[in-house]
C-alpha cells in the first residue's frame, strides 16, 4: 500500500462543494473567515478593473468555483482573484481566453488549492478512461497565462485504486506560450506537472519561478521550452516498491526541431525517500513523435542524496537511449551531483553554459520582470 505521506489528502466534504485537504485546509479556513478574503486585490464592491472577477468558496465573490469564473471571462485580459479555500473541481482555460491572470489573494500558495482526483485509468461516465491528458485537474491552452500563489494538485492515490493500472494523474497541463507561474505549488504523484505545447510544431515557452513541485514518476514532463528558476523539486517516498528506482524527476519530450527544452537553474531537489532511490531524468519519446530529442539542462542546482549520483539517468525505452538525447549538467552541488562515473554525467563547458540561461531560452519574453 502507498501511504498518503506528504500528499496529506483527505476526502472530506467542505463548503461550496469543495473538499478539505488534510494539512492544507486549516490555514485556508482561518484566512477565508477574515473580513477581506481578497486581500489587497479589491472585491466585487471595489473592483480593481472591469475585467477582474472574484472567486470565493464561501460566496463573497462573483463566483464560488474557478471554472464558473473562467466561463464568464470570455475573451482576453481577464484577472481572477481567488480567495483562500480548497476548490475541488477541474478547470480548463481554452485558447480563446488569452492573457489571463490568476492570483491567490492571500499571497500564500498553501491557502488557495485547486484539486481533483482523476487518473489516466479512471473510468469516464460515458465510457472509456480519461487518459493522461484528461486526468488533469487544470488545463491551460491559452497563451499569455500567469498564475501567482496558487496550489495546483491531483490527489488521486494508487493505494485507493489497486484495480487501476493507468496511474498517471496530472495536476496541471500547460500548453500555452508565455505561461508563467510565480510562487506556485504543484502536488501529485505520477505526471504532476505537464509542461507541454498545443502541437508538435508549436514551441511553447513557459516560466516557473520560486515554485514547489512534488511527485514520484516523471513528475515534470512534456515538450515545452520551460525554465524552472529557483524551484524546489521534492521526490516522495514509496512503500509499494521493493527496490530502486522509485521514480524520475524529469521526463522531457522536446521536439527534435526545437533547440531548447527544459532548463533548471538555481534550484534544489530534495527527497523523503532513501538515498539514491530516484533518477534525475529519463527521456520521453512519445509514439506520436518518434523524432523527439528530449532536452534537459540542470545547472547551479543542489541535488540531494535521493538522486542516484552514479547513474542519474535512465531509459524510458531502450530504442531511445538517454545518451542519444540532449541531457547536460553544469556546476551542480550536493550528494546527488557528485561525479563518480563521468560518462554518466554529461557536463556543459563554460562556453556552452553561457547560453544556458533563461534569457536564451525565453527570447524576447521577460516574465521575471513582471510585477503584481
GROMACS .gro file of N, CA and C in nm, residues 41-112:
model
  216
   41UNK      N    1  -0.648   4.300  -0.329
   41UNK     CA    2  -0.689   4.295  -0.469
   41UNK      C    3  -0.836   4.334  -0.491
   42UNK      N    4  -0.889   4.415  -0.401
   42UNK     CA    5  -1.024   4.466  -0.420
   42UNK      C    6  -1.130   4.367  -0.379
   43UNK      N    7  -1.248   4.379  -0.438
   43UNK     CA    8  -1.363   4.294  -0.407
   43UNK      C    9  -1.470   4.324  -0.511
   44UNK      N   10  -1.579   4.248  -0.515
   44UNK     CA   11  -1.687   4.281  -0.608
   44UNK      C   12  -1.742   4.422  -0.589
   45UNK      N   13  -1.734   4.473  -0.465
   45UNK     CA   14  -1.782   4.608  -0.438
   45UNK      C   15  -1.678   4.715  -0.467
   46UNK      N   16  -1.553   4.672  -0.481
   46UNK     CA   17  -1.444   4.767  -0.509
   46UNK      C   18  -1.354   4.702  -0.614
   47UNK      N   19  -1.410   4.681  -0.731
   47UNK     CA   20  -1.342   4.606  -0.837
   47UNK      C   21  -1.223   4.685  -0.891
   48UNK      N   22  -1.108   4.617  -0.900
   48UNK     CA   23  -0.988   4.687  -0.946
   48UNK      C   24  -1.000   4.729  -1.091
   49UNK      N   25  -1.053   4.640  -1.174
   49UNK     CA   26  -1.078   4.672  -1.315
   49UNK      C   27  -1.207   4.605  -1.357
   50UNK      N   28  -1.260   4.646  -1.470
   50UNK     CA   29  -1.385   4.587  -1.519
   50UNK      C   30  -1.365   4.443  -1.565
   51UNK      N   31  -1.240   4.402  -1.584
   51UNK     CA   32  -1.210   4.265  -1.626
   51UNK      C   33  -1.145   4.185  -1.514
   52UNK      N   34  -1.187   4.214  -1.392
   52UNK     CA   35  -1.144   4.138  -1.275
   52UNK      C   36  -1.265   4.068  -1.214
   53UNK      N   37  -1.252   3.938  -1.190
   53UNK     CA   38  -1.357   3.860  -1.126
   53UNK      C   39  -1.302   3.800  -0.997
   54UNK      N   40  -1.391   3.786  -0.898
   54UNK     CA   41  -1.352   3.739  -0.766
   54UNK      C   42  -1.419   3.605  -0.738
   55UNK      N   43  -1.338   3.510  -0.689
   55UNK     CA   44  -1.385   3.374  -0.664
   55UNK      C   45  -1.366   3.343  -0.516
   56UNK      N   46  -1.471   3.294  -0.453
   56UNK     CA   47  -1.465   3.265  -0.310
   56UNK      C   48  -1.558   3.148  -0.279
   57UNK      N   49  -1.509   3.038  -0.222
   57UNK     CA   50  -1.595   2.924  -0.193
   57UNK      C   51  -1.703   2.953  -0.090
   58UNK      N   52  -1.690   3.062  -0.015
   58UNK     CA   53  -1.790   3.098   0.085
   58UNK      C   54  -1.894   3.196   0.031
   59UNK      N   55  -1.888   3.227  -0.098
   59UNK     CA   56  -1.993   3.306  -0.161
   59UNK      C   57  -1.977   3.455  -0.155
   60UNK      N   58  -1.859   3.505  -0.121
   60UNK     CA   59  -1.841   3.651  -0.111
   60UNK      C   60  -1.783   3.712  -0.238
   61UNK      N   61  -1.770   3.631  -0.343
   61UNK     CA   62  -1.717   3.680  -0.468
   61UNK      C   63  -1.820   3.679  -0.578
   62UNK      N   64  -1.775   3.693  -0.700
   62UNK     CA   65  -1.865   3.682  -0.815
   62UNK      C   66  -1.903   3.537  -0.841
   63UNK      N   67  -1.814   3.444  -0.805
   63UNK     CA   68  -1.836   3.302  -0.830
   63UNK      C   69  -1.779   3.222  -0.714
   64UNK      N   70  -1.833   3.100  -0.695
   64UNK     CA   71  -1.780   3.012  -0.591
   64UNK      C   72  -1.686   2.907  -0.647
   65UNK      N   73  -1.686   2.887  -0.778
   65UNK     CA   74  -1.598   2.791  -0.843
   65UNK      C   75  -1.512   2.862  -0.948
   66UNK      N   76  -1.388   2.816  -0.961
   66UNK     CA   77  -1.297   2.875  -1.059
   66UNK      C   78  -1.350   2.852  -1.200
   67UNK      N   79  -1.402   2.733  -1.227
   67UNK     CA   80  -1.449   2.704  -1.363
   67UNK      C   81  -1.563   2.796  -1.406
   68UNK      N   82  -1.648   2.839  -1.312
   68UNK     CA   83  -1.756   2.930  -1.346
   68UNK      C   84  -1.702   3.069  -1.379
   69UNK      N   85  -1.599   3.110  -1.306
   69UNK     CA   86  -1.536   3.239  -1.336
   69UNK      C   87  -1.468   3.235  -1.472
   70UNK      N   88  -1.405   3.123  -1.505
   70UNK     CA   89  -1.340   3.108  -1.635
   70UNK      C   90  -1.446   3.115  -1.746
   71UNK      N   91  -1.559   3.050  -1.726
   71UNK     CA   92  -1.665   3.052  -1.826
   71UNK      C   93  -1.717   3.193  -1.849
   72UNK      N   94  -1.722   3.272  -1.743
   72UNK     CA   95  -1.772   3.409  -1.754
   72UNK      C   96  -1.670   3.504  -1.815
   73UNK      N   97  -1.543   3.469  -1.807
   73UNK     CA   98  -1.436   3.557  -1.854
   73UNK      C   99  -1.403   3.527  -1.999
   74UNK      N  100  -1.492   3.565  -2.088
   74UNK     CA  101  -1.471   3.538  -2.231
   74UNK      C  102  -1.378   3.643  -2.292
   75UNK      N  103  -1.295   3.598  -2.383
   75UNK     CA  104  -1.202   3.690  -2.448
   75UNK      C  105  -1.071   3.700  -2.374
   76UNK      N  106  -1.002   3.811  -2.396
   76UNK     CA  107  -0.864   3.826  -2.349
   76UNK      C  108  -0.853   3.923  -2.232
   77UNK      N  109  -0.751   3.901  -2.148
   77UNK     CA  110  -0.712   4.000  -2.049
   77UNK      C  111  -0.786   3.998  -1.918
   78UNK      N  112  -0.842   3.885  -1.879
   78UNK     CA  113  -0.917   3.878  -1.753
   78UNK      C  114  -0.826   3.838  -1.637
   79UNK      N  115  -0.858   3.891  -1.520
   79UNK     CA  116  -0.789   3.854  -1.397
   79UNK      C  117  -0.888   3.788  -1.303
   80UNK      N  118  -0.851   3.672  -1.249
   80UNK     CA  119  -0.930   3.605  -1.147
   80UNK      C  120  -0.855   3.615  -1.015
   81UNK      N  121  -0.922   3.668  -0.913
   81UNK     CA  122  -0.866   3.675  -0.779
   81UNK      C  123  -0.933   3.567  -0.695
   82UNK      N  124  -0.854   3.474  -0.643
   82UNK     CA  125  -0.906   3.359  -0.572
   82UNK      C  126  -0.888   3.376  -0.422
   83UNK      N  127  -0.998   3.375  -0.348
   83UNK     CA  128  -0.993   3.381  -0.203
   83UNK      C  129  -0.939   3.249  -0.148
   84UNK      N  130  -0.885   3.249  -0.027
   84UNK     CA  131  -0.839   3.124   0.032
   84UNK      C  132  -0.949   3.019   0.036
   85UNK      N  133  -0.913   2.897   0.007
   85UNK     CA  134  -1.007   2.787   0.008
   85UNK      C  135  -0.957   2.673  -0.076
   86UNK      N  136  -1.026   2.560  -0.069
   86UNK     CA  137  -0.995   2.444  -0.149
   86UNK      C  138  -1.104   2.429  -0.254
   87UNK      N  139  -1.065   2.439  -0.379
   87UNK     CA  140  -1.158   2.434  -0.492
   87UNK      C  141  -1.148   2.295  -0.555
   88UNK      N  142  -1.244   2.207  -0.520
   88UNK     CA  143  -1.241   2.071  -0.575
   88UNK      C  144  -1.319   2.069  -0.705
   89UNK      N  145  -1.245   2.076  -0.814
   89UNK     CA  146  -1.305   2.087  -0.946
   89UNK      C  147  -1.198   2.070  -1.052
   90UNK      N  148  -1.241   2.045  -1.175
   90UNK     CA  149  -1.150   2.051  -1.289
   90UNK      C  150  -1.175   2.182  -1.362
   91UNK      N  151  -1.068   2.240  -1.415
   91UNK     CA  152  -1.076   2.371  -1.478
   91UNK      C  153  -0.999   2.366  -1.610
   92UNK      N  154  -1.056   2.425  -1.714
   92UNK     CA  155  -0.988   2.431  -1.844
   92UNK      C  156  -0.996   2.573  -1.899
   93UNK      N  157  -0.881   2.625  -1.936
   93UNK     CA  158  -0.871   2.758  -1.997
   93UNK      C  159  -0.840   2.738  -2.145
   94UNK      N  160  -0.938   2.761  -2.232
   94UNK     CA  161  -0.919   2.730  -2.373
   94UNK      C  162  -0.837   2.838  -2.444
   95UNK      N  163  -0.809   2.815  -2.572
   95UNK     CA  164  -0.717   2.901  -2.647
   95UNK      C  165  -0.769   3.042  -2.666
   96UNK      N  166  -0.899   3.065  -2.651
   96UNK     CA  167  -0.955   3.198  -2.675
   96UNK      C  168  -0.937   3.292  -2.556
   97UNK      N  169  -0.907   3.237  -2.440
   97UNK     CA  170  -0.900   3.318  -2.317
   97UNK      C  171  -0.754   3.355  -2.288
   98UNK      N  172  -0.698   3.436  -2.375
   98UNK     CA  173  -0.556   3.470  -2.368
   98UNK      C  174  -0.529   3.579  -2.264
   99UNK      N  175  -0.402   3.592  -2.229
   99UNK     CA  176  -0.353   3.696  -2.137
   99UNK      C  177  -0.430   3.696  -2.004
  100UNK      N  178  -0.461   3.578  -1.955
  100UNK     CA  179  -0.535   3.566  -1.828
  100UNK      C  180  -0.436   3.564  -1.712
  101UNK      N  181  -0.481   3.616  -1.598
  101UNK     CA  182  -0.401   3.613  -1.475
  101UNK      C  183  -0.487   3.558  -1.362
  102UNK      N  184  -0.432   3.463  -1.288
  102UNK     CA  185  -0.498   3.410  -1.169
  102UNK      C  186  -0.411   3.442  -1.049
  103UNK      N  187  -0.471   3.498  -0.947
  103UNK     CA  188  -0.397   3.542  -0.829
  103UNK      C  189  -0.456   3.479  -0.703
  104UNK      N  190  -0.371   3.416  -0.623
  104UNK     CA  191  -0.412   3.372  -0.490
  104UNK      C  192  -0.410   3.492  -0.397
  105UNK      N  193  -0.527   3.531  -0.348
  105UNK     CA  194  -0.541   3.661  -0.281
  105UNK      C  195  -0.458   3.674  -0.155
  106UNK      N  196  -0.431   3.564  -0.084
  106UNK     CA  197  -0.356   3.573   0.041
  106UNK      C  198  -0.206   3.584   0.018
  107UNK      N  199  -0.163   3.564  -0.107
  107UNK     CA  200  -0.022   3.566  -0.145
  107UNK      C  201   0.056   3.456  -0.074
  108UNK      N  202  -0.013   3.345  -0.050
  108UNK     CA  203   0.048   3.224   0.004
  108UNK      C  204  -0.017   3.106  -0.067
  109UNK      N  205   0.061   3.033  -0.146
  109UNK     CA  206   0.005   2.926  -0.229
  109UNK      C  207  -0.062   2.817  -0.147
  110UNK      N  208  -0.024   2.800  -0.021
  110UNK     CA  209  -0.086   2.697   0.063
  110UNK      C  210  -0.232   2.727   0.093
  111UNK      N  211  -0.272   2.851   0.074
  111UNK     CA  212  -0.408   2.892   0.109
  111UNK      C  213  -0.509   2.870  -0.003
  112UNK      N  214  -0.464   2.859  -0.126
  112UNK     CA  215  -0.554   2.850  -0.241
  112UNK      C  216  -0.518   2.723  -0.318
   0.00000   0.00000   0.00000
